[in-house]
C-alpha positions as CSV (number, residue, x, y, z in Angstrom):
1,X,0.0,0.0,0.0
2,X,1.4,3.6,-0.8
3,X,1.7,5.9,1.6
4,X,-1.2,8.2,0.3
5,X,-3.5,5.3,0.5
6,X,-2.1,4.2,4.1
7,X,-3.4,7.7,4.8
8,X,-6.8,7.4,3.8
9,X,-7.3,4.1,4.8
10,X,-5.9,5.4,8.4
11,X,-8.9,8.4,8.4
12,X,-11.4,6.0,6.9
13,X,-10.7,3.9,9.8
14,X,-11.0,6.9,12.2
15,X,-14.2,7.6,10.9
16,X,-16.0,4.5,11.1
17,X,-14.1,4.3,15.1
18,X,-16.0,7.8,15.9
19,X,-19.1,6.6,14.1
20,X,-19.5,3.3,16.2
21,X,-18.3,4.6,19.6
22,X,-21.1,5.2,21.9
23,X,-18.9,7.3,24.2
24,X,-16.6,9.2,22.2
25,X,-13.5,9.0,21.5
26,X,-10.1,10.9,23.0
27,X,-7.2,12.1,20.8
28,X,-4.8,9.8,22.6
29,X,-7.4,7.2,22.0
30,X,-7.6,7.9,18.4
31,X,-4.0,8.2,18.4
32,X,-3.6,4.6,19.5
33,X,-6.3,2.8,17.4
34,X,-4.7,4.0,14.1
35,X,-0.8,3.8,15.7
36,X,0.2,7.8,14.9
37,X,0.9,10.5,17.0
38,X,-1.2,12.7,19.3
39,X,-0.8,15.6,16.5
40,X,-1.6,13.6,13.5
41,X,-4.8,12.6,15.2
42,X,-5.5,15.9,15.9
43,X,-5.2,17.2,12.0
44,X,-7.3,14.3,10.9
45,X,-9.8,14.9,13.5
46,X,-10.2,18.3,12.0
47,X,-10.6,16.8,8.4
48,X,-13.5,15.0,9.7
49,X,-15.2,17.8,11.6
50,X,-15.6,19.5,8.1
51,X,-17.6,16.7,6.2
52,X,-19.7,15.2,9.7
53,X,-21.3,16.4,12.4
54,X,-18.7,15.8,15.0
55,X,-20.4,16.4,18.3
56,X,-17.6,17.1,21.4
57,X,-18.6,16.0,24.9
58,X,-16.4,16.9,28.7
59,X,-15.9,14.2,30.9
60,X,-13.3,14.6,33.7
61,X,-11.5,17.5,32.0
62,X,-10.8,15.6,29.1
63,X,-12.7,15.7,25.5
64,X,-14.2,13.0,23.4
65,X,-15.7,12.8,20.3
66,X,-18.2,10.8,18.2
67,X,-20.1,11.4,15.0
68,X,-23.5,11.7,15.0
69,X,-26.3,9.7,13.7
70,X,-25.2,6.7,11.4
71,X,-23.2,7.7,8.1
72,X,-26.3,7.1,6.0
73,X,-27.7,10.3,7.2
74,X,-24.6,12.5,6.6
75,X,-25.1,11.9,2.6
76,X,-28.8,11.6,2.4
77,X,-29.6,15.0,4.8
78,X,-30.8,17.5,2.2
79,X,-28.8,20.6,2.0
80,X,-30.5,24.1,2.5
81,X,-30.6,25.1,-1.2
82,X,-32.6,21.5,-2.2
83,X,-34.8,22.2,0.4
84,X,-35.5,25.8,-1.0
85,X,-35.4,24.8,-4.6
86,X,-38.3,22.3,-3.6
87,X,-40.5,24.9,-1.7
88,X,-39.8,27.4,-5.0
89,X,-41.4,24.4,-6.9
90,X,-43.9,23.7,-4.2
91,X,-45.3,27.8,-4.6
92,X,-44.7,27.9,-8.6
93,X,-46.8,24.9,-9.1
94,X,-49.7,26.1,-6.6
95,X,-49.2,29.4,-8.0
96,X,-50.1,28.0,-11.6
97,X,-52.9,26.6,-10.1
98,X,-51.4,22.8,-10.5
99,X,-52.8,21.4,-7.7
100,X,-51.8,17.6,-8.2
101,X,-48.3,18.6,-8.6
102,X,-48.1,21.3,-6.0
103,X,-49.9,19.2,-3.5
104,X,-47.8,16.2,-4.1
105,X,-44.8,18.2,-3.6
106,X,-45.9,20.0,-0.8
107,X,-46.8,16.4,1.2
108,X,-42.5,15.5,0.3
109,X,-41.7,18.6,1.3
110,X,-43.2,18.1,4.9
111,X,-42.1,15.2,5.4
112,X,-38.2,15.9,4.2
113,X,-38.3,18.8,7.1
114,X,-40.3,16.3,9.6
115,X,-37.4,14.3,9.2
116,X,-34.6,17.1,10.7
117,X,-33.9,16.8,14.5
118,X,-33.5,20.3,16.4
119,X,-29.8,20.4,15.6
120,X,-30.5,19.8,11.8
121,X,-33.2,22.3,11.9
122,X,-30.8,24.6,14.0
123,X,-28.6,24.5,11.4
124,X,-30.3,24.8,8.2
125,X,-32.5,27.6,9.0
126,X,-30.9,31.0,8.4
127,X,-29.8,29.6,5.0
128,X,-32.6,27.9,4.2
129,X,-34.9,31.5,5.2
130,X,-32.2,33.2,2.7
131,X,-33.0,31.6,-0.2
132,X,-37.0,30.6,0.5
133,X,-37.7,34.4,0.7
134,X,-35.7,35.5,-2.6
135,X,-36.1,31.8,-4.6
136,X,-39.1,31.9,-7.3
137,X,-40.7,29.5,-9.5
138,X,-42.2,31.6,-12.6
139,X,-45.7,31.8,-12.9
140,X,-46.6,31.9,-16.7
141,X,-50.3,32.6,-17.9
142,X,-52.0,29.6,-19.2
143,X,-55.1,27.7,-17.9
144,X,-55.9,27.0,-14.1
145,X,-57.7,23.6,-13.2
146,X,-58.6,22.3,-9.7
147,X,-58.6,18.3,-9.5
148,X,-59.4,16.8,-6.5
149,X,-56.8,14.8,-4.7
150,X,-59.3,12.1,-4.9
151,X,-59.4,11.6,-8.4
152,X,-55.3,11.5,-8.4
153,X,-55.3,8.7,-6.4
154,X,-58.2,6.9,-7.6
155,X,-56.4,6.7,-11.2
156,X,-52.8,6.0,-9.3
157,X,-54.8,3.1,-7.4
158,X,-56.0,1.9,-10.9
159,X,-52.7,1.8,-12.3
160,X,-51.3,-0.3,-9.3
161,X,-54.4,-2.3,-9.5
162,X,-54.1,-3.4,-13.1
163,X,-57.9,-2.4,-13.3
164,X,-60.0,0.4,-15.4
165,X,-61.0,3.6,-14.3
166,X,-64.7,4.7,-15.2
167,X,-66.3,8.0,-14.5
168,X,-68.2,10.7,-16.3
169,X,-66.3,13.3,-18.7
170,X,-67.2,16.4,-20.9
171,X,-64.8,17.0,-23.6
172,X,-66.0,20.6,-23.2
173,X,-67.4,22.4,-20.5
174,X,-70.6,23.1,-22.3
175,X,-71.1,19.5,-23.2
176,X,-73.1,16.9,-21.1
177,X,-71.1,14.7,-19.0
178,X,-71.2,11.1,-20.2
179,X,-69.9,7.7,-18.9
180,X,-66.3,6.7,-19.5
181,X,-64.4,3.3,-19.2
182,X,-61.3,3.1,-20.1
183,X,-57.9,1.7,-19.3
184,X,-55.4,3.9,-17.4
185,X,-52.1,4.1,-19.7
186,X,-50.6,6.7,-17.6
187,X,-50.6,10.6,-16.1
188,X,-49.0,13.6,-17.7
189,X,-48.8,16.7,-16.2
190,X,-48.1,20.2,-17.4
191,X,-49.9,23.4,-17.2
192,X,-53.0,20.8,-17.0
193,X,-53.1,17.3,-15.9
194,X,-54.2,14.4,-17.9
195,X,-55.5,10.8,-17.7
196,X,-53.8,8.8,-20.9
197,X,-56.7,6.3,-21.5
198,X,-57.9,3.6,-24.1
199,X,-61.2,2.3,-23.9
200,X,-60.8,-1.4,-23.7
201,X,-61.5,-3.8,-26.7
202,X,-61.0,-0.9,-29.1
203,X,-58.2,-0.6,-31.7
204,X,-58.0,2.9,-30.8
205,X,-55.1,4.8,-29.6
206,X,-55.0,6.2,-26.2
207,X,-56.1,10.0,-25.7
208,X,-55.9,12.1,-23.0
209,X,-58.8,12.7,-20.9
210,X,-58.2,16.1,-18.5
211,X,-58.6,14.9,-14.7
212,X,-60.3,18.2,-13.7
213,X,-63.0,17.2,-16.1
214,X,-63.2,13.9,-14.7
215,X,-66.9,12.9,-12.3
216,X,-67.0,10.7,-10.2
217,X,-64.2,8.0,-10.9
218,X,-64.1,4.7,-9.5
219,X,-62.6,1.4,-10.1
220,X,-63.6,-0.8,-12.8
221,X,-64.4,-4.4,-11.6
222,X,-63.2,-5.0,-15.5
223,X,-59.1,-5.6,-15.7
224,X,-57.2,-3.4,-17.8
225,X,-53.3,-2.5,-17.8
226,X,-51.0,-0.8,-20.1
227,X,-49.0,-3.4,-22.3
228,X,-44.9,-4.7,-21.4
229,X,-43.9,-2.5,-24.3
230,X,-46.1,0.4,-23.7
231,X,-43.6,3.2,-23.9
232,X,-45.0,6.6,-22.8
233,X,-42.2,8.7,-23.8
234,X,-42.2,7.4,-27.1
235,X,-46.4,8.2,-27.1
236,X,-45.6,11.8,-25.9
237,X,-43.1,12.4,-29.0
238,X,-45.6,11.8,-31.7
239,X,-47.2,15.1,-30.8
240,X,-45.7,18.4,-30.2
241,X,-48.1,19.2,-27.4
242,X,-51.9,18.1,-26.4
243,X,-53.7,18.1,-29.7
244,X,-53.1,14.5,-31.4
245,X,-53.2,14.2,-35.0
246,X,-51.6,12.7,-38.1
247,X,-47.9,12.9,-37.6
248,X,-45.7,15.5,-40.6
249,X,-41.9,15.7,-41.2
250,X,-41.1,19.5,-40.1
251,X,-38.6,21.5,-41.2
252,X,-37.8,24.9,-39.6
253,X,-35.1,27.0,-41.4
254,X,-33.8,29.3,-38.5
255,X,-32.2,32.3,-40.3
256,X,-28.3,33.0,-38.7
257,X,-29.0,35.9,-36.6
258,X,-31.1,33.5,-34.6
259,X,-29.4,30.8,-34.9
260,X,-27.3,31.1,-31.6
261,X,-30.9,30.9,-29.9
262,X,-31.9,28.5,-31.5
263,X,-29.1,25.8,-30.5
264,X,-30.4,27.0,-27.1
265,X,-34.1,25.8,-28.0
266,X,-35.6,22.7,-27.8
267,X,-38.4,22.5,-30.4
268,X,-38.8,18.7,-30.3
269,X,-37.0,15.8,-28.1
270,X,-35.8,13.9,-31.0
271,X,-35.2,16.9,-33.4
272,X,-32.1,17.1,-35.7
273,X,-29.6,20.6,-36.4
274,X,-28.2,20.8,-39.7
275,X,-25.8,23.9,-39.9
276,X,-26.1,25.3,-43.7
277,X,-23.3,27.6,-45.2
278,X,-25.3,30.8,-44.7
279,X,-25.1,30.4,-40.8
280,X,-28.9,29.3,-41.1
281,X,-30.0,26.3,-39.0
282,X,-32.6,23.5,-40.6
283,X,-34.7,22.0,-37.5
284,X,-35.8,18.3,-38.0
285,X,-38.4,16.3,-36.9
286,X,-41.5,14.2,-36.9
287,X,-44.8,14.9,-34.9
288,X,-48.3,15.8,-34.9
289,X,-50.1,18.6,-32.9
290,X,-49.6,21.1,-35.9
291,X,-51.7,24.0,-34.3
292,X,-49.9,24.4,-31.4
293,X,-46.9,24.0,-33.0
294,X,-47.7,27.2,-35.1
295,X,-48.9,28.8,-32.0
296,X,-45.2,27.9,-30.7
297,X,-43.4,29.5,-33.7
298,X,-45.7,33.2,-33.3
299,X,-42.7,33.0,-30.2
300,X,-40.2,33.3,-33.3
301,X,-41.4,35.8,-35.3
302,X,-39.4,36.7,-38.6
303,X,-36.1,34.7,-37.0
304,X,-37.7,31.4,-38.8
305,X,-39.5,29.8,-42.1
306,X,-41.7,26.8,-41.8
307,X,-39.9,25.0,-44.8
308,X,-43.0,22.3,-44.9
309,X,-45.1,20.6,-44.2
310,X,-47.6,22.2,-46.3
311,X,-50.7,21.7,-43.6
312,X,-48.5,23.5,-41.0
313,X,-47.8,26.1,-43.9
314,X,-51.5,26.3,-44.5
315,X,-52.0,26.4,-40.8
316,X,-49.6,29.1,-39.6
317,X,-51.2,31.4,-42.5
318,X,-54.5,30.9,-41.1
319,X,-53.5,31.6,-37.5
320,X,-51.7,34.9,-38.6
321,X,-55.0,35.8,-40.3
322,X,-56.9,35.1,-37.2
323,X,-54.7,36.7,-35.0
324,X,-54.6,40.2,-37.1
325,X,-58.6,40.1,-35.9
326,X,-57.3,40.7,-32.0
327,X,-56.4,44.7,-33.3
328,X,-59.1,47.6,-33.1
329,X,-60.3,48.0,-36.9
330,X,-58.3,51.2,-37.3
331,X,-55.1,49.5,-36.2
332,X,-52.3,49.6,-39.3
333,X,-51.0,46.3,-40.1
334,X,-47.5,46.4,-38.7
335,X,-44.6,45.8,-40.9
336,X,-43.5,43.0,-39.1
337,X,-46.3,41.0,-39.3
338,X,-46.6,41.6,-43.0
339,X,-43.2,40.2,-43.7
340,X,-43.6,37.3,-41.5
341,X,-46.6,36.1,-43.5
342,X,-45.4,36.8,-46.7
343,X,-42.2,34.4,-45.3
344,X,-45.0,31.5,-44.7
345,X,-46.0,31.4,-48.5
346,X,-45.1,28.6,-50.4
């Protein structure tokens, strides 16, 4: 063994001594168990006092020392900015009005500070009232939706079950409810949540069904599972949001005074970048979910040009039109606008 290993097998030693001793343990004492001086246990001592909690205890004018808890808990304790950085997410998420997430969080985050002692919670406190007070999660506008913790856990208990889920749903608010069955697939979560379901002996694909929307679920007394090979992921990439339709091959020609942003931006998860000679960026990909896509791109302005398909061509033209409607009559067209729908023409 080399001398710099001898060394850290010496202070590994000295650290499991201090973790198992029930009384403590004196520098002479350390000294002796690992065979060096009175000094060199001293300086390794001090090593140790920076990565544990070494607690220090009198007993007939001498000192001894031990480590607290078990070593499990000195690299599982969550530090003062995780803690934080989960109560920022906590507030974004209620914030939004994503109760399912926020109150899910909100239950970990409870229990993660049940499980400090006083001395922990002594400890983490000043640092962890730093960053609490000036730590945000961003709240965006988009649409708020209350679901019951209930219905959460009635579709979780389905899944774990292997059993369908039935309840009443309105596709829209102004419909009629009507009765549901279908097999839970899976739960996706973003500015809204969402059942993925498949009613059972169909050939049709699963769809979301929005949990907010959702009356009265129950368990199914019919079974009902996603397949071995069901790959959600995989089901979330053949669409470029919510709306599910026929999948097109996009391309997206970024022009070279964007194109620094847009090696920053993630359009798609399994997109492709294909520098051109210009400087100008072509964006790759396959999905569906062409509206919101083109709602997506208003974000980009003149920087881009949908290069095909034609339906999100078509699409894009017919959202700029519609969106030229939002100005008071007497309202010029600006330039801008103008030269970002003559870009969408074929």
């Amino acid at each position: 063994m080399t001398d710099r290993m001898a060394k850290l097998d010496r202070l590994l030693a000295l650290v499991h001594a201090l973790s198992e001793s029930s009384e403590g343990l004196t520098l002479d004492e350390m000294a002796e168990t690992l065979g060096v001086n009175r000094r060199t246990a001293e300086r390794m001592r001090n090593i140790i006092a920076r990565h544990f909690d070494l607690e220090e205890v009198s007993e007939d004018r001498r000192k001894r020392f031990f480590i607290r808890d078990s070593l499990r808990r000195v690299y599982t304790r969550p530090t003062a900015a995780e803690v934080a950085a989960l109560q920022a997410e906590v507030d974004g998420r209620r914030g939004a009005g994503q109760t399912v997430r926020g109150d899910q969080l909100a239950s970990l985050l409870s229990k993660v500070k049940g499980a400090f002692d006083d001395r922990e919670k002594r400890r983490i406190d000043p640092d962890l009232e730093a960053l609490t007070r000036l730590q945000r999660t961003m709240v965006t506008a988009g649409p708020v939706a209350t679901v019951p913790p209930e219905t959460v856990a009635i579709v979780q208990a389905a899944i774990l079950s292997g059993c369908c889920i039935e309840f009443s749903y309105a596709a829209v608010q102004q419909q009629e409810p009507r009765w549901r069955r279908v097999i839970p697939f899976g739960i996706v979560h973003g500015p809204l949540s969402y059942l993925v379901g498949k009613m059972p002996d169909r050939e049709n694909d699963p769809v979301y069904y929005r949990l907010d929307r959702m009356v009265e679920p129950r368990l199914s007394e019919k079974l009902g599972c996603a397949p071995d090979d069901w790959d959600i992921d995989a089901w979330l990439a053949d669409s470029f949001a919510v709306w599910r339709d026929e999948k097109q091959d996009v391309v997206l020609r970024v022009h070279a005074s964007a194109a620094a942003r847009a090696h920053e931006w993630r359009f798609h998860r399994y997109q492709q970048i294909e520098a051109l000679e210009n400087g100008d960026l072509l964006i790759r990909f396959t999905s569906g979910g062409m509206r919101e896509l083109a709602e997506h791109l208003f974000t980009w302005g003149n920087e881009l040009v949908i290069e095909q398909p034609t339906a999100l061509i078509e699409l894009m033209r017919q959202r700029i039109i519609a969106a030229l409607t939002m100005l008071p009559e007497q309202t010029t067209q600006p330039e801008t606008t103008t030269f970002v729908a003559h870009s969408m023409q074929d």
